[in-house]
Amino acid sequence: MTYSNAYYQPSILELAQEGNCRALTYWINSLLGPQGISVQVQPAPANFLKIIVNFRRPQQRETCFHLRDRIVRFICYRLWTLNSDAIDGVRIVARVTGDSKVLWQQSVRINSPAALRLRQQKVRSSSSPRLTKATLLKFQIWRSVFLSSVTVVGFLIGYWMFYLEVGKLLGKTKMSEAASPAASDPTTPALAEGVSSHPAVRSSSQAASVENPVFSVPEEFQGQIVSQVQPAAGQKVIALTFDDGPRPETTPQVLDILKQYNVKATFFLLGANVQQFPELSRRIVDEGHAVGNHTWNHVVENASSADASHEIDDTTQLIADITGAKTSLFRPPDGRLDSKLVDYAKQRRYAVTLWSVESQDALVSAPLVLDNVLRNAQPGRIVSLHDGGGNRAATVQALPQLITALQQQGYRFVTVPELLALHQEQQSQNKPASPRIPRPTHTRSVAAAPRSIEVWGKAELTP
């Protein structure tokens, strides 16, 4: 193994996140340059950038005005995906190259999560407001009311205590003159024993054990390959999945974020990691998330039948022993379908779960992870993310903004078993009701029409 003595060189995106004007200029021009538009980013006070938009190609002035909204939305969206606390807003000025006359200009505040946090910290750290005359008058009034109420309450408490003392004195006088009839009742001890023993029996009979979760799938998906489904019309649901965990470096941070936003996801676990981090595995299930099988050692090469049994069966059994959860979900390593692992999983009636939205969080930075998911998100799709297998800082950084953006678009997050169950409900709702046919005089056999199920782009006919 060799080590390099060269200094670390930050990427263009990292420099852009820090508010570097040259990096921002290069990054935005790489996207707008092919359209005949160039920009120049200039610094401005209070983290408010100034962006000059130059229309290089000769165009009519009306066309430049028509492009105003699209260009402003595009620039603001790109700056928002950076999630930078160094960018609080932007002032966009448009003109034609070579002409100093301004066509239009617009100022926009960038409300990214990082900018909002910095703004809130500034508000909290600002100096305390001075008391105005009205505030001072209100304080004096409430102080007088409080002191008066304390006096009244003290008087009432003193009167109440005097009343109690008088009552005790009168009660002792009466008790000395008469005997208690309850002391001569022979049934009182037996009744007391019965009353004292009854609650204990009742509490033991009401004790109930919580059943372990079972992450099963509808019958039509058992032994099939699935990457997305068609939910009911109007239901914007999407499933987040995390592979290669659990790992103590990333999984607790992911769980904390999901808990903060009240989101449930599906974790495809490696048997070796479950064995090494049992407490973390139990936490995933205890917090309401679904779990699936991702083999024991993430074997990518073609495995024998004996290896497939160990990689799949032993992992499922270990997950059940440690977390109490039984699962029928299996995801092959790297999504490869050309292995005996997939054939064995189909024989064991697992739902071979792939994905339809690839975040590429193992390869790119957080802004690109966010962009990859938002560009391809559609109802009924499954998103691929990772909480193990390497440095997942980009995943942790992009996850809060990803959840917020999808929620603002109206999406609801579900687990993979819930997603498949919603598809089954949709199928049952679309199934036409059988008409009532009068019974004929002579008996005839009528063949039932086959039902088509679309799984992984392949239609199968089920009788």
PDB file of N, CA and C in Angstrom, residues 211-299:
ATOM      1  N   GLU A 211     -46.090  -9.648  19.782  1.00  0.00           N
ATOM      2  CA  GLU A 211     -45.667 -10.553  18.722  1.00  0.00           C
ATOM      3  C   GLU A 211     -44.503  -9.951  17.948  1.00  0.00           C
ATOM      4  N   ASN A 212     -43.624 -10.838  17.489  1.00  0.00           N
ATOM      5  CA  ASN A 212     -42.497 -10.390  16.688  1.00  0.00           C
ATOM      6  C   ASN A 212     -42.979 -10.016  15.289  1.00  0.00           C
ATOM      7  N   PRO A 213     -42.393  -8.963  14.681  1.00  0.00           N
ATOM      8  CA  PRO A 213     -42.867  -8.535  13.359  1.00  0.00           C
ATOM      9  C   PRO A 213     -42.530  -9.563  12.287  1.00  0.00           C
ATOM     10  N   VAL A 214     -43.402  -9.663  11.293  1.00  0.00           N
ATOM     11  CA  VAL A 214     -43.218 -10.550  10.140  1.00  0.00           C
ATOM     12  C   VAL A 214     -43.328  -9.689   8.889  1.00  0.00           C
ATOM     13  N   PHE A 215     -42.243  -9.565   8.146  1.00  0.00           N
ATOM     14  CA  PHE A 215     -42.217  -8.760   6.937  1.00  0.00           C
ATOM     15  C   PHE A 215     -42.440  -9.686   5.737  1.00  0.00           C
ATOM     16  N   SER A 216     -43.682 -10.041   5.519  1.00  0.00           N
ATOM     17  CA  SER A 216     -44.052 -10.918   4.419  1.00  0.00           C
ATOM     18  C   SER A 216     -44.506 -10.088   3.226  1.00  0.00           C
ATOM     19  N   VAL A 217     -44.692 -10.742   2.093  1.00  0.00           N
ATOM     20  CA  VAL A 217     -45.108 -10.063   0.865  1.00  0.00           C
ATOM     21  C   VAL A 217     -46.323 -10.788   0.303  1.00  0.00           C
ATOM     22  N   PRO A 218     -47.153 -10.110  -0.497  1.00  0.00           N
ATOM     23  CA  PRO A 218     -48.295 -10.776  -1.124  1.00  0.00           C
ATOM     24  C   PRO A 218     -47.852 -11.954  -1.980  1.00  0.00           C
ATOM     25  N   GLU A 219     -48.745 -12.881  -2.177  1.00  0.00           N
ATOM     26  CA  GLU A 219     -48.405 -14.134  -2.872  1.00  0.00           C
ATOM     27  C   GLU A 219     -47.911 -13.890  -4.289  1.00  0.00           C
ATOM     28  N   GLU A 220     -48.444 -12.864  -4.955  1.00  0.00           N
ATOM     29  CA  GLU A 220     -48.050 -12.635  -6.348  1.00  0.00           C
ATOM     30  C   GLU A 220     -46.591 -12.197  -6.485  1.00  0.00           C
ATOM     31  N   PHE A 221     -45.964 -11.725  -5.395  1.00  0.00           N
ATOM     32  CA  PHE A 221     -44.563 -11.306  -5.443  1.00  0.00           C
ATOM     33  C   PHE A 221     -43.615 -12.371  -4.909  1.00  0.00           C
ATOM     34  N   GLN A 222     -44.122 -13.459  -4.353  1.00  0.00           N
ATOM     35  CA  GLN A 222     -43.258 -14.507  -3.805  1.00  0.00           C
ATOM     36  C   GLN A 222     -42.561 -15.250  -4.939  1.00  0.00           C
ATOM     37  N   GLY A 223     -41.241 -15.316  -4.864  1.00  0.00           N
ATOM     38  CA  GLY A 223     -40.460 -15.957  -5.916  1.00  0.00           C
ATOM     39  C   GLY A 223     -40.344 -15.125  -7.172  1.00  0.00           C
ATOM     40  N   GLN A 224     -40.640 -13.814  -7.079  1.00  0.00           N
ATOM     41  CA  GLN A 224     -40.588 -12.935  -8.243  1.00  0.00           C
ATOM     42  C   GLN A 224     -39.572 -11.818  -8.010  1.00  0.00           C
ATOM     43  N   ILE A 225     -39.219 -11.127  -9.100  1.00  0.00           N
ATOM     44  CA  ILE A 225     -38.314  -9.985  -9.050  1.00  0.00           C
ATOM     45  C   ILE A 225     -39.152  -8.721  -9.164  1.00  0.00           C
ATOM     46  N   VAL A 226     -38.926  -7.783  -8.268  1.00  0.00           N
ATOM     47  CA  VAL A 226     -39.722  -6.555  -8.252  1.00  0.00           C
ATOM     48  C   VAL A 226     -38.805  -5.365  -8.008  1.00  0.00           C
ATOM     49  N   SER A 227     -39.043  -4.275  -8.750  1.00  0.00           N
ATOM     50  CA  SER A 227     -38.277  -3.041  -8.552  1.00  0.00           C
ATOM     51  C   SER A 227     -39.178  -1.832  -8.363  1.00  0.00           C
ATOM     52  N   GLN A 228     -40.439  -1.957  -8.732  1.00  0.00           N
ATOM     53  CA  GLN A 228     -41.403  -0.888  -8.522  1.00  0.00           C
ATOM     54  C   GLN A 228     -42.796  -1.462  -8.713  1.00  0.00           C
ATOM     55  N   VAL A 229     -43.806  -0.750  -8.222  1.00  0.00           N
ATOM     56  CA  VAL A 229     -45.189  -1.180  -8.384  1.00  0.00           C
ATOM     57  C   VAL A 229     -46.017   0.015  -8.818  1.00  0.00           C
ATOM     58  N   GLN A 230     -47.265  -0.276  -9.154  1.00  0.00           N
ATOM     59  CA  GLN A 230     -48.202   0.768  -9.539  1.00  0.00           C
ATOM     60  C   GLN A 230     -49.204   0.956  -8.416  1.00  0.00           C
ATOM     61  N   PRO A 231     -49.051   2.030  -7.605  1.00  0.00           N
ATOM     62  CA  PRO A 231     -49.991   2.223  -6.499  1.00  0.00           C
ATOM     63  C   PRO A 231     -51.336   2.733  -7.004  1.00  0.00           C
ATOM     64  N   ALA A 232     -52.273   2.874  -6.066  1.00  0.00           N
ATOM     65  CA  ALA A 232     -53.592   3.379  -6.427  1.00  0.00           C
ATOM     66  C   ALA A 232     -53.483   4.802  -6.948  1.00  0.00           C
ATOM     67  N   ALA A 233     -54.441   5.184  -7.786  1.00  0.00           N
ATOM     68  CA  ALA A 233     -54.420   6.519  -8.374  1.00  0.00           C
ATOM     69  C   ALA A 233     -54.457   7.580  -7.276  1.00  0.00           C
ATOM     70  N   GLY A 234     -53.563   8.544  -7.384  1.00  0.00           N
ATOM     71  CA  GLY A 234     -53.518   9.618  -6.414  1.00  0.00           C
ATOM     72  C   GLY A 234     -52.639   9.351  -5.209  1.00  0.00           C
ATOM     73  N   GLN A 235     -52.142   8.123  -5.043  1.00  0.00           N
ATOM     74  CA  GLN A 235     -51.280   7.797  -3.900  1.00  0.00           C
ATOM     75  C   GLN A 235     -49.820   8.014  -4.297  1.00  0.00           C
ATOM     76  N   LYS A 236     -49.199   9.058  -3.768  1.00  0.00           N
ATOM     77  CA  LYS A 236     -47.785   9.336  -4.039  1.00  0.00           C
ATOM     78  C   LYS A 236     -46.970   8.706  -2.916  1.00  0.00           C
ATOM     79  N   VAL A 237     -46.638   7.439  -3.087  1.00  0.00           N
ATOM     80  CA  VAL A 237     -45.861   6.708  -2.093  1.00  0.00           C
ATOM     81  C   VAL A 237     -44.537   6.312  -2.715  1.00  0.00           C
ATOM     82  N   ILE A 238     -43.504   6.258  -1.878  1.00  0.00           N
ATOM     83  CA  ILE A 238     -42.163   5.892  -2.318  1.00  0.00           C
ATOM     84  C   ILE A 238     -41.458   5.209  -1.156  1.00  0.00           C
ATOM     85  N   ALA A 239     -40.558   4.278  -1.458  1.00  0.00           N
ATOM     86  CA  ALA A 239     -39.885   3.478  -0.429  1.00  0.00           C
ATOM     87  C   ALA A 239     -38.382   3.756  -0.451  1.00  0.00           C
ATOM     88  N   LEU A 240     -37.831   4.119   0.710  1.00  0.00           N
ATOM     89  CA  LEU A 240     -36.389   4.278   0.870  1.00  0.00           C
ATOM     90  C   LEU A 240     -35.796   2.972   1.373  1.00  0.00           C
ATOM     91  N   THR A 241     -34.704   2.524   0.761  1.00  0.00           N
ATOM     92  CA  THR A 241     -34.031   1.301   1.192  1.00  0.00           C
ATOM     93  C   THR A 241     -32.550   1.593   1.432  1.00  0.00           C
ATOM     94  N   PHE A 242     -31.969   0.890   2.410  1.00  0.00           N
ATOM     95  CA  PHE A 242     -30.555   1.071   2.776  1.00  0.00           C
ATOM     96  C   PHE A 242     -29.885  -0.301   2.783  1.00  0.00           C
ATOM     97  N   ASP A 243     -28.737  -0.398   2.124  1.00  0.00           N
ATOM     98  CA  ASP A 243     -28.023  -1.668   1.970  1.00  0.00           C
ATOM     99  C   ASP A 243     -26.727  -1.675   2.781  1.00  0.00           C
ATOM    100  N   ASP A 244     -26.223  -2.923   3.005  1.00  0.00           N
ATOM    101  CA  ASP A 244     -24.876  -3.207   3.535  1.00  0.00           C
ATOM    102  C   ASP A 244     -24.720  -2.891   5.015  1.00  0.00           C
ATOM    103  N   GLY A 245     -25.784  -2.646   5.735  1.00  0.00           N
ATOM    104  CA  GLY A 245     -25.675  -2.372   7.165  1.00  0.00           C
ATOM    105  C   GLY A 245     -25.956  -3.603   7.994  1.00  0.00           C
ATOM    106  N   PRO A 246     -26.042  -3.436   9.329  1.00  0.00           N
ATOM    107  CA  PRO A 246     -25.826  -2.149  10.014  1.00  0.00           C
ATOM    108  C   PRO A 246     -24.351  -1.889  10.292  1.00  0.00           C
ATOM    109  N   ARG A 247     -23.976  -0.613  10.309  1.00  0.00           N
ATOM    110  CA  ARG A 247     -22.623  -0.207  10.646  1.00  0.00           C
ATOM    111  C   ARG A 247     -22.704   0.935  11.652  1.00  0.00           C
ATOM    112  N   PRO A 248     -21.886   0.926  12.707  1.00  0.00           N
ATOM    113  CA  PRO A 248     -21.979   1.965  13.744  1.00  0.00           C
ATOM    114  C   PRO A 248     -21.557   3.348  13.256  1.00  0.00           C
ATOM    115  N   GLU A 249     -20.851   3.422  12.127  1.00  0.00           N
ATOM    116  CA  GLU A 249     -20.413   4.730  11.637  1.00  0.00           C
ATOM    117  C   GLU A 249     -21.555   5.510  10.998  1.00  0.00           C
ATOM    118  N   THR A 250     -22.529   4.812  10.410  1.00  0.00           N
ATOM    119  CA  THR A 250     -23.555   5.482   9.609  1.00  0.00           C
ATOM    120  C   THR A 250     -24.970   5.175  10.067  1.00  0.00           C
ATOM    121  N   THR A 251     -25.258   3.903  10.401  1.00  0.00           N
ATOM    122  CA  THR A 251     -26.640   3.503  10.675  1.00  0.00           C
ATOM    123  C   THR A 251     -27.285   4.316  11.800  1.00  0.00           C
ATOM    124  N   PRO A 252     -26.619   4.589  12.952  1.00  0.00           N
ATOM    125  CA  PRO A 252     -27.281   5.408  13.975  1.00  0.00           C
ATOM    126  C   PRO A 252     -27.660   6.798  13.481  1.00  0.00           C
ATOM    127  N   GLN A 253     -26.813   7.414  12.639  1.00  0.00           N
ATOM    128  CA  GLN A 253     -27.153   8.736  12.103  1.00  0.00           C
ATOM    129  C   GLN A 253     -28.363   8.658  11.184  1.00  0.00           C
ATOM    130  N   VAL A 254     -28.413   7.605  10.358  1.00  0.00           N
ATOM    131  CA  VAL A 254     -29.569   7.434   9.468  1.00  0.00           C
ATOM    132  C   VAL A 254     -30.841   7.224  10.284  1.00  0.00           C
ATOM    133  N   LEU A 255     -30.768   6.398  11.326  1.00  0.00           N
ATOM    134  CA  LEU A 255     -31.949   6.148  12.161  1.00  0.00           C
ATOM    135  C   LEU A 255     -32.398   7.417  12.868  1.00  0.00           C
ATOM    136  N   ASP A 256     -31.458   8.235  13.334  1.00  0.00           N
ATOM    137  CA  ASP A 256     -31.826   9.487  13.997  1.00  0.00           C
ATOM    138  C   ASP A 256     -32.554  10.430  13.032  1.00  0.00           C
ATOM    139  N   ILE A 257     -32.081  10.506  11.796  1.00  0.00           N
ATOM    140  CA  ILE A 257     -32.727  11.377  10.808  1.00  0.00           C
ATOM    141  C   ILE A 257     -34.125  10.866  10.483  1.00  0.00           C
ATOM    142  N   LEU A 258     -34.262   9.548  10.264  1.00  0.00           N
ATOM    143  CA  LEU A 258     -35.580   8.985   9.962  1.00  0.00           C
ATOM    144  C   LEU A 258     -36.552   9.210  11.117  1.00  0.00           C
ATOM    145  N   LYS A 259     -36.065   9.069  12.354  1.00  0.00           N
ATOM    146  CA  LYS A 259     -36.926   9.304  13.518  1.00  0.00           C
ATOM    147  C   LYS A 259     -37.325  10.765  13.616  1.00  0.00           C
ATOM    148  N   GLN A 260     -36.413  11.677  13.284  1.00  0.00           N
ATOM    149  CA  GLN A 260     -36.711  13.106  13.352  1.00  0.00           C
ATOM    150  C   GLN A 260     -37.825  13.489  12.386  1.00  0.00           C
ATOM    151  N   TYR A 261     -37.818  12.887  11.193  1.00  0.00           N
ATOM    152  CA  TYR A 261     -38.822  13.225  10.186  1.00  0.00           C
ATOM    153  C   TYR A 261     -39.986  12.226  10.162  1.00  0.00           C
ATOM    154  N   ASN A 262     -40.013  11.272  11.117  1.00  0.00           N
ATOM    155  CA  ASN A 262     -41.094  10.289  11.218  1.00  0.00           C
ATOM    156  C   ASN A 262     -41.253   9.513   9.907  1.00  0.00           C
ATOM    157  N   VAL A 263     -40.156   8.970   9.421  1.00  0.00           N
ATOM    158  CA  VAL A 263     -40.122   8.232   8.159  1.00  0.00           C
ATOM    159  C   VAL A 263     -39.736   6.786   8.449  1.00  0.00           C
ATOM    160  N   LYS A 264     -40.419   5.841   7.823  1.00  0.00           N
ATOM    161  CA  LYS A 264     -40.106   4.423   7.935  1.00  0.00           C
ATOM    162  C   LYS A 264     -39.443   3.968   6.635  1.00  0.00           C
ATOM    163  N   ALA A 265     -38.397   3.138   6.760  1.00  0.00           N
ATOM    164  CA  ALA A 265     -37.635   2.675   5.609  1.00  0.00           C
ATOM    165  C   ALA A 265     -37.413   1.168   5.721  1.00  0.00           C
ATOM    166  N   THR A 266     -36.688   0.619   4.738  1.00  0.00           N
ATOM    167  CA  THR A 266     -36.380  -0.809   4.703  1.00  0.00           C
ATOM    168  C   THR A 266     -34.863  -0.967   4.649  1.00  0.00           C
ATOM    169  N   PHE A 267     -34.313  -1.786   5.568  1.00  0.00           N
ATOM    170  CA  PHE A 267     -32.874  -2.009   5.664  1.00  0.00           C
ATOM    171  C   PHE A 267     -32.564  -3.442   5.228  1.00  0.00           C
ATOM    172  N   PHE A 268     -31.718  -3.585   4.215  1.00  0.00           N
ATOM    173  CA  PHE A 268     -31.264  -4.906   3.771  1.00  0.00           C
ATOM    174  C   PHE A 268     -29.925  -5.185   4.455  1.00  0.00           C
ATOM    175  N   LEU A 269     -29.950  -6.145   5.391  1.00  0.00           N
ATOM    176  CA  LEU A 269     -28.846  -6.354   6.321  1.00  0.00           C
ATOM    177  C   LEU A 269     -27.927  -7.478   5.844  1.00  0.00           C
ATOM    178  N   LEU A 270     -26.634  -7.340   6.168  1.00  0.00           N
ATOM    179  CA  LEU A 270     -25.658  -8.405   5.963  1.00  0.00           C
ATOM    180  C   LEU A 270     -25.576  -9.243   7.231  1.00  0.00           C
ATOM    181  N   GLY A 271     -25.571 -10.572   7.077  1.00  0.00           N
ATOM    182  CA  GLY A 271     -25.537 -11.444   8.244  1.00  0.00           C
ATOM    183  C   GLY A 271     -24.317 -11.213   9.114  1.00  0.00           C
ATOM    184  N   ALA A 272     -23.164 -10.989   8.498  1.00  0.00           N
ATOM    185  CA  ALA A 272     -21.948 -10.758   9.281  1.00  0.00           C
ATOM    186  C   ALA A 272     -22.065  -9.492  10.131  1.00  0.00           C
ATOM    187  N   ASN A 273     -22.686  -8.451   9.588  1.00  0.00           N
ATOM    188  CA  ASN A 273     -22.859  -7.210  10.365  1.00  0.00           C
ATOM    189  C   ASN A 273     -23.893  -7.389  11.466  1.00  0.00           C
ATOM    190  N   VAL A 274     -24.944  -8.145  11.206  1.00  0.00           N
ATOM    191  CA  VAL A 274     -25.947  -8.404  12.247  1.00  0.00           C
ATOM    192  C   VAL A 274     -25.300  -9.151  13.415  1.00  0.00           C
ATOM    193  N   GLN A 275     -24.448 -10.114  13.098  1.00  0.00           N
ATOM    194  CA  GLN A 275     -23.760 -10.873  14.143  1.00  0.00           C
ATOM    195  C   GLN A 275     -22.801  -9.986  14.933  1.00  0.00           C
ATOM    196  N   GLN A 276     -22.178  -9.021  14.264  1.00  0.00           N
ATOM    197  CA  GLN A 276     -21.194  -8.165  14.925  1.00  0.00           C
ATOM    198  C   GLN A 276     -21.848  -7.027  15.713  1.00  0.00           C
ATOM    199  N   PHE A 277     -23.008  -6.542  15.241  1.00  0.00           N
ATOM    200  CA  PHE A 277     -23.675  -5.400  15.894  1.00  0.00           C
ATOM    201  C   PHE A 277     -25.135  -5.754  16.179  1.00  0.00           C
ATOM    202  N   PRO A 278     -25.387  -6.658  17.133  1.00  0.00           N
ATOM    203  CA  PRO A 278     -26.766  -7.083  17.384  1.00  0.00           C
ATOM    204  C   PRO A 278     -27.647  -5.976  17.953  1.00  0.00           C
ATOM    205  N   GLU A 279     -27.095  -5.119  18.824  1.00  0.00           N
ATOM    206  CA  GLU A 279     -27.917  -4.051  19.412  1.00  0.00           C
ATOM    207  C   GLU A 279     -28.406  -3.078  18.346  1.00  0.00           C
ATOM    208  N   LEU A 280     -27.549  -2.767  17.393  1.00  0.00           N
ATOM    209  CA  LEU A 280     -27.927  -1.863  16.312  1.00  0.00           C
ATOM    210  C   LEU A 280     -28.991  -2.493  15.417  1.00  0.00           C
ATOM    211  N   SER A 281     -28.880  -3.817  15.222  1.00  0.00           N
ATOM    212  CA  SER A 281     -29.892  -4.513  14.422  1.00  0.00           C
ATOM    213  C   SER A 281     -31.245  -4.490  15.115  1.00  0.00           C
ATOM    214  N   ARG A 282     -31.231  -4.696  16.443  1.00  0.00           N
ATOM    215  CA  ARG A 282     -32.502  -4.649  17.182  1.00  0.00           C
ATOM    216  C   ARG A 282     -33.108  -3.253  17.156  1.00  0.00           C
ATOM    217  N   ARG A 283     -32.273  -2.227  17.185  1.00  0.00           N
ATOM    218  CA  ARG A 283     -32.803  -0.861  17.166  1.00  0.00           C
ATOM    219  C   ARG A 283     -33.559  -0.584  15.867  1.00  0.00           C
ATOM    220  N   ILE A 284     -33.063  -1.105  14.751  1.00  0.00           N
ATOM    221  CA  ILE A 284     -33.735  -0.887  13.464  1.00  0.00           C
ATOM    222  C   ILE A 284     -35.171  -1.406  13.526  1.00  0.00           C
ATOM    223  N   VAL A 285     -35.339  -2.631  14.041  1.00  0.00           N
ATOM    224  CA  VAL A 285     -36.675  -3.230  14.100  1.00  0.00           C
ATOM    225  C   VAL A 285     -37.521  -2.556  15.169  1.00  0.00           C
ATOM    226  N   ASP A 286     -36.913  -2.225  16.312  1.00  0.00           N
ATOM    227  CA  ASP A 286     -37.679  -1.607  17.409  1.00  0.00           C
ATOM    228  C   ASP A 286     -38.235  -0.245  17.010  1.00  0.00           C
ATOM    229  N   GLU A 287     -37.581   0.455  16.092  1.00  0.00           N
ATOM    230  CA  GLU A 287     -38.065   1.771  15.686  1.00  0.00           C
ATOM    231  C   GLU A 287     -39.029   1.700  14.514  1.00  0.00           C
ATOM    232  N   GLY A 288     -39.496   0.484  14.170  1.00  0.00           N
ATOM    233  CA  GLY A 288     -40.577   0.348  13.202  1.00  0.00           C
ATOM    234  C   GLY A 288     -40.159   0.198  11.760  1.00  0.00           C
ATOM    235  N   HIS A 289     -38.890  -0.030  11.491  1.00  0.00           N
ATOM    236  CA  HIS A 289     -38.431  -0.189  10.114  1.00  0.00           C
ATOM    237  C   HIS A 289     -38.500  -1.663   9.699  1.00  0.00           C
ATOM    238  N   ALA A 290     -38.625  -1.899   8.395  1.00  0.00           N
ATOM    239  CA  ALA A 290     -38.610  -3.257   7.859  1.00  0.00           C
ATOM    240  C   ALA A 290     -37.170  -3.675   7.563  1.00  0.00           C
ATOM    241  N   VAL A 291     -36.927  -4.982   7.596  1.00  0.00           N
ATOM    242  CA  VAL A 291     -35.595  -5.504   7.304  1.00  0.00           C
ATOM    243  C   VAL A 291     -35.690  -6.568   6.226  1.00  0.00           C
ATOM    244  N   GLY A 292     -34.607  -6.716   5.460  1.00  0.00           N
ATOM    245  CA  GLY A 292     -34.517  -7.721   4.422  1.00  0.00           C
ATOM    246  C   GLY A 292     -33.159  -8.389   4.445  1.00  0.00           C
ATOM    247  N   ASN A 293     -33.026  -9.435   3.657  1.00  0.00           N
ATOM    248  CA  ASN A 293     -31.817 -10.262   3.594  1.00  0.00           C
ATOM    249  C   ASN A 293     -30.926  -9.741   2.466  1.00  0.00           C
ATOM    250  N   HIS A 294     -29.647  -9.474   2.779  1.00  0.00           N
ATOM    251  CA  HIS A 294     -28.684  -9.001   1.779  1.00  0.00           C
ATOM    252  C   HIS A 294     -27.463  -9.919   1.746  1.00  0.00           C
ATOM    253  N   THR A 295     -27.665 -11.200   2.028  1.00  0.00           N
ATOM    254  CA  THR A 295     -26.648 -12.259   2.117  1.00  0.00           C
ATOM    255  C   THR A 295     -25.800 -12.077   3.371  1.00  0.00           C
ATOM    256  N   TRP A 296     -24.912 -13.030   3.582  1.00  0.00           N
ATOM    257  CA  TRP A 296     -24.067 -13.012   4.780  1.00  0.00           C
ATOM    258  C   TRP A 296     -22.839 -12.135   4.587  1.00  0.00           C
ATOM    259  N   ASN A 297     -22.128 -12.334   3.473  1.00  0.00           N
ATOM    260  CA  ASN A 297     -20.851 -11.649   3.258  1.00  0.00           C
ATOM    261  C   ASN A 297     -20.833 -10.769   2.016  1.00  0.00           C
ATOM    262  N   HIS A 298     -22.013 -10.468   1.411  1.00  0.00           N
ATOM    263  CA  HIS A 298     -22.075  -9.653   0.198  1.00  0.00           C
ATOM    264  C   HIS A 298     -21.265 -10.313  -0.917  1.00  0.00           C
ATOM    265  N   VAL A 299     -21.512 -11.610  -1.125  1.00  0.00           N
ATOM    266  CA  VAL A 299     -20.803 -12.362  -2.158  1.00  0.00           C
ATOM    267  C   VAL A 299     -21.375 -11.986  -3.520  1.00  0.00           C
TER     268      VAL A 299
END
